[in-house]
Structure formats: C-alpha cells, structure tokens
Rosetta silent file (secondary structure, phi, psi, omega in degrees, C-alpha in Angstrom):
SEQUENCE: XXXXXXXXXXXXXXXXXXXXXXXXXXXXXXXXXXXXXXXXXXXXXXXXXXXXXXXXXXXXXXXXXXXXXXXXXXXXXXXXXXXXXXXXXXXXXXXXXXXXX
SCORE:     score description
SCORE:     0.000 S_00000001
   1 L     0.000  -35.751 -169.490   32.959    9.113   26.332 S_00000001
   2 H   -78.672  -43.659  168.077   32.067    6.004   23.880 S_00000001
   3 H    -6.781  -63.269 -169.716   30.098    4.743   27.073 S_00000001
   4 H   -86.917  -23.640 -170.947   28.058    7.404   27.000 S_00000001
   5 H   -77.426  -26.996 -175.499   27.250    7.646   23.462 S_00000001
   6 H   -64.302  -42.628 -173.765   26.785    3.306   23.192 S_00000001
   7 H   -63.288  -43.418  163.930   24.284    4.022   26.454 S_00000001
   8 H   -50.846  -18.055 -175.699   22.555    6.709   24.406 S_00000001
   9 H   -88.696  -37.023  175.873   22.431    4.919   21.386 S_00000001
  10 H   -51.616  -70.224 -159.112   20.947    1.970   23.637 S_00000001
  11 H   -59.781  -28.034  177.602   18.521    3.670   25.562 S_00000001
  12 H   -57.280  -33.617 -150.667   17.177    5.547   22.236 S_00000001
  13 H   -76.091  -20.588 -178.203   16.578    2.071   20.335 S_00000001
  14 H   -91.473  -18.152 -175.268   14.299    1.046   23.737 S_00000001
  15 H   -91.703  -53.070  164.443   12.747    3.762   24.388 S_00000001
  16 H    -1.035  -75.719  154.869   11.754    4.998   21.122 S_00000001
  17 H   -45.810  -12.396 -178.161    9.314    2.147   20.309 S_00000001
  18 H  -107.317  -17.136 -174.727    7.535    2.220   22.983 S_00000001
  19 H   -91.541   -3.508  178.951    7.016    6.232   22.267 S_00000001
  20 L   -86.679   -8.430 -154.230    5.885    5.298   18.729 S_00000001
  21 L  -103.289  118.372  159.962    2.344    3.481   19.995 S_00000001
  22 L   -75.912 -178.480  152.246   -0.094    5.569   18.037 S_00000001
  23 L   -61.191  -38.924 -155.939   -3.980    5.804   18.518 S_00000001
  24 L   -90.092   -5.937 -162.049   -3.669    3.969   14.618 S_00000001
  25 L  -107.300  -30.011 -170.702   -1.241    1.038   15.751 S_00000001
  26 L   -51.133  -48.168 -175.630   -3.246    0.651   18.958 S_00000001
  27 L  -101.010  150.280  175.541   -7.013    0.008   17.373 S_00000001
  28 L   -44.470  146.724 -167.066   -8.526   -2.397   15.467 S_00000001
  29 L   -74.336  141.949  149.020   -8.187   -1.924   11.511 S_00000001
  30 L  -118.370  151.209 -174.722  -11.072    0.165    9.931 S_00000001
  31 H   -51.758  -47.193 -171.785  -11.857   -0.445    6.892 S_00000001
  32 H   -64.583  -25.858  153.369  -11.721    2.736    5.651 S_00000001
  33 H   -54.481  -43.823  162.207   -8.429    3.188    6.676 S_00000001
  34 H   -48.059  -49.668 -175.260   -7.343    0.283    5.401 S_00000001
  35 H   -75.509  -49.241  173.770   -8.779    0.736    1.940 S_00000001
  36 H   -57.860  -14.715  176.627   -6.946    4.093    2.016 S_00000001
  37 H   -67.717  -96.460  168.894   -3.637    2.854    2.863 S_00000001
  38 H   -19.823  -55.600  172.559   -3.771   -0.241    0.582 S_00000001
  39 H   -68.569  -20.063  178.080   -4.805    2.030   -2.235 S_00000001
  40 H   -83.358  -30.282  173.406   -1.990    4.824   -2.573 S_00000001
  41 H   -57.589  -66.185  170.897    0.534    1.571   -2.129 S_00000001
  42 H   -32.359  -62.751 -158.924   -1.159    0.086   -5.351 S_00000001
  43 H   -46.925  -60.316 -157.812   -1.224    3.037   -7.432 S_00000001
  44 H   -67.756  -13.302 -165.759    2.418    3.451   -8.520 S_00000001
  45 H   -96.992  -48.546  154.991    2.799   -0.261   -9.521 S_00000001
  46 H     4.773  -57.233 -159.569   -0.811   -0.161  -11.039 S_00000001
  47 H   -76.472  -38.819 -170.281    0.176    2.837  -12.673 S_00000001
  48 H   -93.529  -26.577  171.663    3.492    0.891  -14.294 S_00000001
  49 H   -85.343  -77.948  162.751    1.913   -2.005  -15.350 S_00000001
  50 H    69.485 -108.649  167.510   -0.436   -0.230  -16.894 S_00000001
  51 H   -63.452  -23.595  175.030    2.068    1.561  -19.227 S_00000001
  52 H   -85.540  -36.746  151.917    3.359   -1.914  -19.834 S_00000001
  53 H   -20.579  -71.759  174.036    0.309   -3.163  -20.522 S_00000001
  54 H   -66.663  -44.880  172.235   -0.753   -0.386  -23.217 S_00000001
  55 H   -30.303  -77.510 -161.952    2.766   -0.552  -24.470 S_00000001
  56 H   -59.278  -39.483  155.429    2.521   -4.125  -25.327 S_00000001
  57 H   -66.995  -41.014 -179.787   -1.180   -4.263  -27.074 S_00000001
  58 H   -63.431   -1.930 -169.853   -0.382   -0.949  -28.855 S_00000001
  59 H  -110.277  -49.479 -176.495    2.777   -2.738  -30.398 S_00000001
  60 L   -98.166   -3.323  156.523    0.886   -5.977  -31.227 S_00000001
  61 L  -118.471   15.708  177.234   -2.493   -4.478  -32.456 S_00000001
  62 L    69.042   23.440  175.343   -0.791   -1.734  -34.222 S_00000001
  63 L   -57.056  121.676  160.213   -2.387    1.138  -31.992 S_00000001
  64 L   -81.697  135.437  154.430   -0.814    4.894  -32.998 S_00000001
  65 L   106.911   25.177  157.177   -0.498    7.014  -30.292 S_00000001
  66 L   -41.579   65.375   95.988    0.896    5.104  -27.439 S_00000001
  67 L  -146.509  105.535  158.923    0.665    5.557  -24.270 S_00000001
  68 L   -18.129   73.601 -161.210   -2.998    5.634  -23.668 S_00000001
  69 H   -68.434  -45.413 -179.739   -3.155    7.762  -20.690 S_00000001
  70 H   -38.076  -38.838 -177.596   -6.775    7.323  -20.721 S_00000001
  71 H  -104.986  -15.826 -175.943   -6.687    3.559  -20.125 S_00000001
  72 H   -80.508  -50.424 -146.772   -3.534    3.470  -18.365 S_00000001
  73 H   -74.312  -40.220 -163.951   -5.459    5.772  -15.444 S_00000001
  74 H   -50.749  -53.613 -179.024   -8.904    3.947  -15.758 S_00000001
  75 H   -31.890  -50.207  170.503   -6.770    0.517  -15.467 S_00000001
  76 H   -65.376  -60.691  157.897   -5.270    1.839  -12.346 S_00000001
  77 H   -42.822  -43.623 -163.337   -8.155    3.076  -10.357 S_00000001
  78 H   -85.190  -43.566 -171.694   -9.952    0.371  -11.067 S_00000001
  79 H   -47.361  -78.469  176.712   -7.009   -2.117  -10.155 S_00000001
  80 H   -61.281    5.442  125.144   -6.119   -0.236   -6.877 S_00000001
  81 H   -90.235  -24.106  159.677   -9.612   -0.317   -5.736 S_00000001
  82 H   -79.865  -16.799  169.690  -10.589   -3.595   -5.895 S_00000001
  83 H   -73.986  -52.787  168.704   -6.889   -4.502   -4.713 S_00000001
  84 H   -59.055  -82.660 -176.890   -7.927   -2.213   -1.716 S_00000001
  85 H   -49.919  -11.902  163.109  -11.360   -2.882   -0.977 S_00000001
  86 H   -75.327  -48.112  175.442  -10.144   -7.074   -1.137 S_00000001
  87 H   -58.286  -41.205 -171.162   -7.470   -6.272    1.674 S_00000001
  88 H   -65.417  -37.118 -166.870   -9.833   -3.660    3.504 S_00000001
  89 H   -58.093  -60.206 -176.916  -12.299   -6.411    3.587 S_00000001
  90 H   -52.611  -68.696 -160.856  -10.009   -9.566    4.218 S_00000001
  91 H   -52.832  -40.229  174.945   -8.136   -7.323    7.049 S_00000001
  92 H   -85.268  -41.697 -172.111  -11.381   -6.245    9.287 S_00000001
  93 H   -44.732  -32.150 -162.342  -12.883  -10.125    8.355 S_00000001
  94 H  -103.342  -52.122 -174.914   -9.860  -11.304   10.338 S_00000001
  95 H   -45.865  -74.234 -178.489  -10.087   -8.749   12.810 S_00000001
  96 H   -54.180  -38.963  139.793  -13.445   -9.278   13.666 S_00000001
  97 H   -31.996  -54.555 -162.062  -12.942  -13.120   13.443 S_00000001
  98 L    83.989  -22.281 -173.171   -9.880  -13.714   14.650 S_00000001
  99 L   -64.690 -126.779 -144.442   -9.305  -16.393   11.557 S_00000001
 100 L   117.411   69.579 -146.620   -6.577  -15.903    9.672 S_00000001
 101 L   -82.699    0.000    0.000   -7.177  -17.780    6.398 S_00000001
C-alpha cells in the first residue's frame, strides 16, 4: 500500500508540470501583459507605503486629517505604473534582444 501511494505521489510531481505549459508560459512576454501583471503586484505595497508616507509628512508638517486617501491613491497609481510600464518595457527589450542587462 505505501508503494502505491509514494508511486502516486511520484508520478503526480512529474507529470503535473509538464500539464501546467500554458499558451502564457509558452510565448514571448507582451507587454501588455506584462504591464498588467507587474501592476496589481505593485499596488498593495504602493498602497502601504503610501499610508506611511502621508502618515509621516502629516505628523511632521502638522497636516489634520490624516490619512490622505486622495494622495495615498494618486501616489499609488502613479507608482505602480511607471513600476509596470519600466518592467513591461525592460522584459519585451530583453525578449526581443536577447540581452539581459
């Protein structure tokens, strides 16, 4: 009996992986994918520095009414799109290249 469950356990971990090759792991990065990926990763830490950000000027310039939501989102979008569109960029540049800086 443990036989068969270690060969089952085996045969899962080899075959598996080979049943995982997508259309997306298969092809060349596009950018647009790439910038979408790369931007929803950014957002939450974007999103927390941010709040630490606004925290920390609104405490040291004496700002009421802390936490800026307004500046924490703009802060974010704008971070985690140019943090995207630098990767999406870098990421086809190498593709198409081949370089790897």
């Amino acid at each position: 009996m443990m036989r068969i469950i270690v060969s089952l356990v085996f045969l899962s971990l080899v075959v598996i992986p080979t049943l995982a090759m997508t259309q997306e792991t298969t092809t060349s990065p596009n950018f647009w994918q790439e910038f979408d990926i790369v931007f929803w990763q950014t957002v939450p830490f974007a999103t927390i520095w941010g709040h630490f950000l606004d925290s920390q000027l609104s405490t040291s310039l004496s700002v009421v009414g802390a936490p800026h939501w307004n500046s924490i989102i703009g802060f974010t979008l704008l971070t985690s799109a140019a943090n995207a569109f630098w990767h999406a960029r870098s990421a086809v540049e190498i593709e198409r290249t081949g370089y790897n800086n």
